Amino acid sequence: MKEVIGLREAFNLANLVRDGLDKLIPYDAHVFPDVIKLDANENPYPFPDEVSRQIGQLAAGDLLSRYPDGEAVELRRDIAAYAGVTPEQVMVGNGSDELILNILLTFGTGGRVLITNPTFSMYKIHSLVAGAKPIPVPRRGDFSVDLPALVCYARQRDSRVIFLCSPNNPTGNASSLEEIESLLQQVNCLVVADQAYLEFGGADCAPLLNRYPNLIILRTFSKAFALAGLRVGYLLAHADVLRQIKKVKQPFNLNAFSQAAARLVLQHTALFQEQIQAILQERQILWQGLQNIEGVTAYPSAANFILFRTNFESKTIHQGLLQQGILIRKLGGPELPGFLRVTVGRPKENELFLQALAKVLQAAGRDSR
Ligand SMILES: *Cc1c(COP(=O)(O)O)cnc(C)c1O
């Protein structure tokens, strides 16, 4: 009911919220203190001392008082050298999350965005935020991409962007370079290959960049390079694509401290390579440990996390583990019933997780009898 005050309608917030936002609920990034944190695919090892010291010293001088370089010239040059592309093909963002939003604000609004579910939730959320229509294109039973279906959807009117995460979060499998190239050849929309976990496995799409102007690659410092707290993501694409995205990008989107810290990380990749190798070894041990627990199916992973399933509700297992002080990611829903995702932690953390999981499963079995 609309109450009228004089000639003016009363203030009603709901009337002012723009169309489409009713479908969204705010992202709940709940913080649980004092747990073993295996829920967010972070690098579990201590940040290398030497790099940490150098990052600490960055606060001296005028780094904090001056606006950052909006073009991030030095960081883009260093990323280009690391990724094997040219600086003109690099854009940095406040985490790759920001870049996903900027891609959608540039190309998605008013159009259709194809999302290969189950996958990373931000593609759908940012599609809705940008006023685009997210269209799920389900993966097959083994979580591989259904290429013919994707091509068919892509050829329908107003399809603008395809999101293909490889290695895929949360399923852990990667698409082959041949598959991705085949998709790029058959569609005329943009294909975003999210390679947030590339340092842990999967084929690098960067060599395809020079041949496919419709390819966008997303990468990040948040996972293998342990900078999740500083929010540094980057995008690799043809310079023409970047020129368009620049129109919506905040001029100073990546702060000066994070730009400089990311450069220091790139000067010490060998230290992180050691951690990555340790994570890969632990991934195998954790996968085997999961397989050894009765009632658990673990899926092979090319990333730093493992998807697994039990015969109980995801919520039951998630809660049970939390009571034992271990936080993992609960999945579930119609797409992934009974599934959960655990990040590869340090050896002791993985051991405690496996012990706790076995205990929680036993308890759940007793309760259901
Ligand atoms: C973690 C993650 C990101 C987000 O990375 P940020 O750079 O921290 O925003 C992007 N894509 C996928 C698939 C992820 O899992």
PDB file of C-alpha atoms in Angstrom, residues 158-348:
ATOM      1  CA  ASP A 158      22.349 -12.433 -27.010  1.00  0.00           C
ATOM      2  CA  SER A 159      24.884 -14.897 -25.663  1.00  0.00           C
ATOM      3  CA  ARG A 160      27.819 -12.720 -24.693  1.00  0.00           C
ATOM      4  CA  VAL A 161      30.145 -14.463 -22.280  1.00  0.00           C
ATOM      5  CA  ILE A 162      30.995 -18.067 -21.369  1.00  0.00           C
ATOM      6  CA  PHE A 163      32.672 -18.862 -18.047  1.00  0.00           C
ATOM      7  CA  LEU A 164      34.832 -21.959 -18.015  1.00  0.00           C
ATOM      8  CA  CYS A 165      36.856 -22.551 -14.875  1.00  0.00           C
ATOM      9  CA  SER A 166      39.909 -24.810 -15.326  1.00  0.00           C
ATOM     10  CA  PRO A 167      40.907 -26.432 -13.032  1.00  0.00           C
ATOM     11  CA  ASN A 168      37.295 -26.106 -11.961  1.00  0.00           C
ATOM     12  CA  ASN A 169      36.280 -24.978  -8.489  1.00  0.00           C
ATOM     13  CA  PRO A 170      34.792 -26.989  -6.705  1.00  0.00           C
ATOM     14  CA  THR A 171      35.109 -30.187  -8.788  1.00  0.00           C
ATOM     15  CA  GLY A 172      38.905 -30.077  -9.236  1.00  0.00           C
ATOM     16  CA  ASN A 173      39.055 -31.346 -12.835  1.00  0.00           C
ATOM     17  CA  ALA A 174      40.677 -29.391 -15.656  1.00  0.00           C
ATOM     18  CA  SER A 175      39.622 -28.971 -19.283  1.00  0.00           C
ATOM     19  CA  SER A 176      42.192 -29.852 -21.927  1.00  0.00           C
ATOM     20  CA  LEU A 177      43.712 -27.184 -24.141  1.00  0.00           C
ATOM     21  CA  GLU A 178      42.115 -28.934 -27.144  1.00  0.00           C
ATOM     22  CA  GLU A 179      38.651 -28.629 -25.597  1.00  0.00           C
ATOM     23  CA  ILE A 180      39.121 -24.956 -24.831  1.00  0.00           C
ATOM     24  CA  GLU A 181      40.510 -24.256 -28.290  1.00  0.00           C
ATOM     25  CA  SER A 182      37.637 -26.135 -29.892  1.00  0.00           C
ATOM     26  CA  LEU A 183      35.167 -23.980 -27.942  1.00  0.00           C
ATOM     27  CA  LEU A 184      36.978 -20.785 -28.960  1.00  0.00           C
ATOM     28  CA  GLN A 185      36.742 -21.828 -32.617  1.00  0.00           C
ATOM     29  CA  GLN A 186      33.046 -22.623 -32.556  1.00  0.00           C
ATOM     30  CA  VAL A 187      31.584 -19.576 -30.811  1.00  0.00           C
ATOM     31  CA  ASN A 188      31.600 -15.831 -31.371  1.00  0.00           C
ATOM     32  CA  CYS A 189      31.119 -14.798 -27.762  1.00  0.00           C
ATOM     33  CA  LEU A 190      33.841 -14.191 -25.210  1.00  0.00           C
ATOM     34  CA  VAL A 191      35.243 -17.241 -23.447  1.00  0.00           C
ATOM     35  CA  VAL A 192      36.568 -16.566 -19.942  1.00  0.00           C
ATOM     36  CA  ALA A 193      38.981 -19.279 -18.802  1.00  0.00           C
ATOM     37  CA  ASP A 194      39.306 -18.859 -15.031  1.00  0.00           C
ATOM     38  CA  GLN A 195      42.709 -20.306 -14.161  1.00  0.00           C
ATOM     39  CA  ALA A 196      42.876 -19.309 -10.496  1.00  0.00           C
ATOM     40  CA  TYR A 197      44.450 -22.720  -9.728  1.00  0.00           C
ATOM     41  CA  LEU A 198      46.816 -22.984 -12.697  1.00  0.00           C
ATOM     42  CA  GLU A 199      49.924 -23.154 -10.492  1.00  0.00           C
ATOM     43  CA  PHE A 200      48.598 -26.482  -9.153  1.00  0.00           C
ATOM     44  CA  GLY A 201      47.658 -28.111 -12.458  1.00  0.00           C
ATOM     45  CA  GLY A 202      45.742 -27.994 -15.718  1.00  0.00           C
ATOM     46  CA  ALA A 203      46.805 -26.668 -19.108  1.00  0.00           C
ATOM     47  CA  ASP A 204      47.890 -23.027 -19.419  1.00  0.00           C
ATOM     48  CA  CYS A 205      45.636 -21.187 -21.897  1.00  0.00           C
ATOM     49  CA  ALA A 206      48.045 -18.265 -22.382  1.00  0.00           C
ATOM     50  CA  PRO A 207      49.559 -19.734 -25.583  1.00  0.00           C
ATOM     51  CA  LEU A 208      46.094 -19.449 -27.192  1.00  0.00           C
ATOM     52  CA  LEU A 209      45.847 -15.701 -26.577  1.00  0.00           C
ATOM     53  CA  ASN A 210      47.521 -14.544 -29.763  1.00  0.00           C
ATOM     54  CA  ARG A 211      45.260 -16.685 -31.947  1.00  0.00           C
ATOM     55  CA  TYR A 212      41.893 -16.091 -30.255  1.00  0.00           C
ATOM     56  CA  PRO A 213      40.766 -12.497 -29.690  1.00  0.00           C
ATOM     57  CA  ASN A 214      37.676 -13.822 -27.868  1.00  0.00           C
ATOM     58  CA  LEU A 215      39.724 -15.442 -25.080  1.00  0.00           C
ATOM     59  CA  ILE A 216      39.978 -13.901 -21.598  1.00  0.00           C
ATOM     60  CA  ILE A 217      42.130 -15.610 -18.964  1.00  0.00           C
ATOM     61  CA  LEU A 218      41.685 -14.916 -15.252  1.00  0.00           C
ATOM     62  CA  ARG A 219      44.426 -15.576 -12.749  1.00  0.00           C
ATOM     63  CA  THR A 220      45.161 -14.569  -9.176  1.00  0.00           C
ATOM     64  CA  PHE A 221      47.767 -14.141  -6.441  1.00  0.00           C
ATOM     65  CA  SER A 222      45.250 -15.408  -3.860  1.00  0.00           C
ATOM     66  CA  LYS A 223      45.842 -19.131  -4.082  1.00  0.00           C
ATOM     67  CA  ALA A 224      49.362 -20.444  -4.838  1.00  0.00           C
ATOM     68  CA  PHE A 225      50.989 -17.049  -4.139  1.00  0.00           C
ATOM     69  CA  ALA A 226      49.367 -16.633  -0.714  1.00  0.00           C
ATOM     70  CA  LEU A 227      48.164 -13.026  -1.142  1.00  0.00           C
ATOM     71  CA  ALA A 228      44.416 -13.585  -0.615  1.00  0.00           C
ATOM     72  CA  GLY A 229      44.384 -10.864   2.045  1.00  0.00           C
ATOM     73  CA  LEU A 230      45.792  -8.222  -0.323  1.00  0.00           C
ATOM     74  CA  ARG A 231      43.355  -8.900  -3.209  1.00  0.00           C
ATOM     75  CA  VAL A 232      45.437  -9.130  -6.375  1.00  0.00           C
ATOM     76  CA  GLY A 233      43.976 -10.738  -9.468  1.00  0.00           C
ATOM     77  CA  TYR A 234      44.781 -10.287 -13.136  1.00  0.00           C
ATOM     78  CA  LEU A 235      43.295 -10.806 -16.521  1.00  0.00           C
ATOM     79  CA  LEU A 236      45.043 -11.705 -19.769  1.00  0.00           C
ATOM     80  CA  ALA A 237      43.340 -10.831 -23.038  1.00  0.00           C
ATOM     81  CA  HIS A 238      43.725  -9.101 -26.379  1.00  0.00           C
ATOM     82  CA  ALA A 239      44.438  -5.368 -26.026  1.00  0.00           C
ATOM     83  CA  ASP A 240      41.097  -4.546 -27.758  1.00  0.00           C
ATOM     84  CA  VAL A 241      39.209  -6.478 -25.067  1.00  0.00           C
ATOM     85  CA  LEU A 242      41.124  -4.656 -22.336  1.00  0.00           C
ATOM     86  CA  ARG A 243      40.402  -1.270 -23.912  1.00  0.00           C
ATOM     87  CA  GLN A 244      36.670  -1.939 -23.510  1.00  0.00           C
ATOM     88  CA  ILE A 245      36.935  -3.204 -19.931  1.00  0.00           C
ATOM     89  CA  LYS A 246      38.984  -0.126 -19.015  1.00  0.00           C
ATOM     90  CA  LYS A 247      35.845   1.958 -19.533  1.00  0.00           C
ATOM     91  CA  VAL A 248      34.191   0.409 -16.477  1.00  0.00           C
ATOM     92  CA  LYS A 249      37.295  -0.192 -14.353  1.00  0.00           C
ATOM     93  CA  GLN A 250      37.749   2.032 -11.291  1.00  0.00           C
ATOM     94  CA  PRO A 251      40.798   4.222 -12.073  1.00  0.00           C
ATOM     95  CA  PHE A 252      42.651   3.229  -8.884  1.00  0.00           C
ATOM     96  CA  ASN A 253      41.217  -0.245  -8.418  1.00  0.00           C
ATOM     97  CA  LEU A 254      44.371  -1.904  -7.098  1.00  0.00           C
ATOM     98  CA  ASN A 255      46.011  -0.152  -4.152  1.00  0.00           C
ATOM     99  CA  ALA A 256      49.690   0.766  -4.176  1.00  0.00           C
ATOM    100  CA  PHE A 257      50.636  -1.547  -1.316  1.00  0.00           C
ATOM    101  CA  SER A 258      49.152  -4.596  -3.012  1.00  0.00           C
ATOM    102  CA  GLN A 259      50.768  -3.719  -6.342  1.00  0.00           C
ATOM    103  CA  ALA A 260      54.190  -3.504  -4.706  1.00  0.00           C
ATOM    104  CA  ALA A 261      53.644  -6.655  -2.615  1.00  0.00           C
ATOM    105  CA  ALA A 262      52.641  -8.655  -5.680  1.00  0.00           C
ATOM    106  CA  ARG A 263      55.830  -7.524  -7.421  1.00  0.00           C
ATOM    107  CA  LEU A 264      57.888  -8.779  -4.471  1.00  0.00           C
ATOM    108  CA  VAL A 265      56.120 -12.128  -4.638  1.00  0.00           C
ATOM    109  CA  LEU A 266      57.025 -12.418  -8.322  1.00  0.00           C
ATOM    110  CA  GLN A 267      60.671 -11.774  -7.408  1.00  0.00           C
ATOM    111  CA  HIS A 268      60.567 -14.800  -5.107  1.00  0.00           C
ATOM    112  CA  THR A 269      58.543 -17.368  -7.041  1.00  0.00           C
ATOM    113  CA  ALA A 270      61.086 -20.079  -6.147  1.00  0.00           C
ATOM    114  CA  LEU A 271      60.060 -19.867  -2.472  1.00  0.00           C
ATOM    115  CA  PHE A 272      56.411 -20.326  -3.416  1.00  0.00           C
ATOM    116  CA  GLN A 273      57.297 -23.118  -5.838  1.00  0.00           C
ATOM    117  CA  GLU A 274      58.587 -25.109  -2.860  1.00  0.00           C
ATOM    118  CA  GLN A 275      55.251 -24.641  -1.111  1.00  0.00           C
ATOM    119  CA  ILE A 276      53.335 -25.563  -4.252  1.00  0.00           C
ATOM    120  CA  GLN A 277      55.340 -28.797  -4.558  1.00  0.00           C
ATOM    121  CA  ALA A 278      54.574 -29.613  -0.903  1.00  0.00           C
ATOM    122  CA  ILE A 279      50.864 -28.953  -1.512  1.00  0.00           C
ATOM    123  CA  LEU A 280      50.886 -31.279  -4.548  1.00  0.00           C
ATOM    124  CA  GLN A 281      52.450 -34.069  -2.473  1.00  0.00           C
ATOM    125  CA  GLU A 282      49.959 -33.519   0.326  1.00  0.00           C
ATOM    126  CA  ARG A 283      47.098 -33.502  -2.188  1.00  0.00           C
ATOM    127  CA  GLN A 284      47.936 -37.096  -3.112  1.00  0.00           C
ATOM    128  CA  ILE A 285      48.184 -38.166   0.540  1.00  0.00           C
ATOM    129  CA  LEU A 286      44.908 -36.437   1.405  1.00  0.00           C
ATOM    130  CA  TRP A 287      43.124 -37.973  -1.610  1.00  0.00           C
ATOM    131  CA  GLN A 288      44.323 -41.444  -0.640  1.00  0.00           C
ATOM    132  CA  GLY A 289      43.332 -40.843   2.973  1.00  0.00           C
ATOM    133  CA  LEU A 290      39.820 -39.856   1.891  1.00  0.00           C
ATOM    134  CA  GLN A 291      39.510 -42.913  -0.369  1.00  0.00           C
ATOM    135  CA  ASN A 292      40.536 -45.107   2.556  1.00  0.00           C
ATOM    136  CA  ILE A 293      37.595 -43.958   4.685  1.00  0.00           C
ATOM    137  CA  GLU A 294      34.597 -46.186   4.191  1.00  0.00           C
ATOM    138  CA  GLY A 295      31.617 -44.335   2.731  1.00  0.00           C
ATOM    139  CA  VAL A 296      33.719 -41.567   1.168  1.00  0.00           C
ATOM    140  CA  THR A 297      34.245 -41.010  -2.555  1.00  0.00           C
ATOM    141  CA  ALA A 298      37.019 -38.544  -3.418  1.00  0.00           C
ATOM    142  CA  TYR A 299      37.409 -37.000  -6.864  1.00  0.00           C
ATOM    143  CA  PRO A 300      40.780 -36.498  -8.570  1.00  0.00           C
ATOM    144  CA  SER A 301      42.003 -32.909  -8.423  1.00  0.00           C
ATOM    145  CA  ALA A 302      44.300 -30.684 -10.464  1.00  0.00           C
ATOM    146  CA  ALA A 303      43.962 -27.924  -7.872  1.00  0.00           C
ATOM    147  CA  ASN A 304      44.754 -27.385  -4.152  1.00  0.00           C
ATOM    148  CA  PHE A 305      41.446 -28.771  -2.914  1.00  0.00           C
ATOM    149  CA  ILE A 306      39.556 -32.037  -3.161  1.00  0.00           C
ATOM    150  CA  LEU A 307      35.874 -32.626  -3.800  1.00  0.00           C
ATOM    151  CA  PHE A 308      34.362 -35.566  -1.962  1.00  0.00           C
ATOM    152  CA  ARG A 309      30.993 -37.116  -1.265  1.00  0.00           C
ATOM    153  CA  THR A 310      29.470 -39.115   1.573  1.00  0.00           C
ATOM    154  CA  ASN A 311      26.034 -40.708   1.948  1.00  0.00           C
ATOM    155  CA  PHE A 312      25.021 -38.155   4.565  1.00  0.00           C
ATOM    156  CA  GLU A 313      23.792 -34.621   4.123  1.00  0.00           C
ATOM    157  CA  SER A 314      26.609 -32.153   3.521  1.00  0.00           C
ATOM    158  CA  LYS A 315      25.340 -30.074   6.430  1.00  0.00           C
ATOM    159  CA  THR A 316      25.679 -32.949   8.893  1.00  0.00           C
ATOM    160  CA  ILE A 317      29.305 -33.590   7.979  1.00  0.00           C
ATOM    161  CA  HIS A 318      30.148 -29.888   7.841  1.00  0.00           C
ATOM    162  CA  GLN A 319      28.656 -29.248  11.287  1.00  0.00           C
ATOM    163  CA  GLY A 320      30.271 -32.334  12.770  1.00  0.00           C
ATOM    164  CA  LEU A 321      33.697 -31.264  11.562  1.00  0.00           C
ATOM    165  CA  LEU A 322      33.189 -27.735  12.824  1.00  0.00           C
ATOM    166  CA  GLN A 323      32.479 -29.118  16.282  1.00  0.00           C
ATOM    167  CA  GLN A 324      35.894 -30.779  16.043  1.00  0.00           C
ATOM    168  CA  GLY A 325      37.437 -27.424  15.120  1.00  0.00           C
ATOM    169  CA  ILE A 326      37.788 -28.031  11.391  1.00  0.00           C
ATOM    170  CA  LEU A 327      36.239 -25.780   8.758  1.00  0.00           C
ATOM    171  CA  ILE A 328      35.718 -27.047   5.208  1.00  0.00           C
ATOM    172  CA  ARG A 329      33.339 -25.941   2.412  1.00  0.00           C
ATOM    173  CA  LYS A 330      29.829 -27.302   2.389  1.00  0.00           C
ATOM    174  CA  LEU A 331      28.321 -27.816  -1.066  1.00  0.00           C
ATOM    175  CA  GLY A 332      25.111 -29.759  -1.583  1.00  0.00           C
ATOM    176  CA  GLY A 333      21.934 -28.599  -3.293  1.00  0.00           C
ATOM    177  CA  PRO A 334      20.447 -30.515  -6.238  1.00  0.00           C
ATOM    178  CA  GLU A 335      23.708 -30.357  -8.214  1.00  0.00           C
ATOM    179  CA  LEU A 336      26.055 -31.700  -5.551  1.00  0.00           C
ATOM    180  CA  PRO A 337      24.016 -33.600  -2.939  1.00  0.00           C
ATOM    181  CA  GLY A 338      26.199 -34.886  -0.116  1.00  0.00           C
ATOM    182  CA  PHE A 339      29.326 -33.198  -1.512  1.00  0.00           C
ATOM    183  CA  LEU A 340      31.933 -31.178   0.345  1.00  0.00           C
ATOM    184  CA  ARG A 341      35.228 -29.552  -0.598  1.00  0.00           C
ATOM    185  CA  VAL A 342      38.373 -29.605   1.482  1.00  0.00           C
ATOM    186  CA  THR A 343      41.451 -27.460   0.882  1.00  0.00           C
ATOM    187  CA  VAL A 344      44.801 -29.222   1.011  1.00  0.00           C
ATOM    188  CA  GLY A 345      46.371 -28.056   4.274  1.00  0.00           C
ATOM    189  CA  ARG A 346      49.676 -28.715   6.002  1.00  0.00           C
ATOM    190  CA  PRO A 347      50.407 -32.389   6.809  1.00  0.00           C
ATOM    191  CA  LYS A 348      49.230 -32.184  10.435  1.00  0.00           C
TER     192      LYS A 348
END
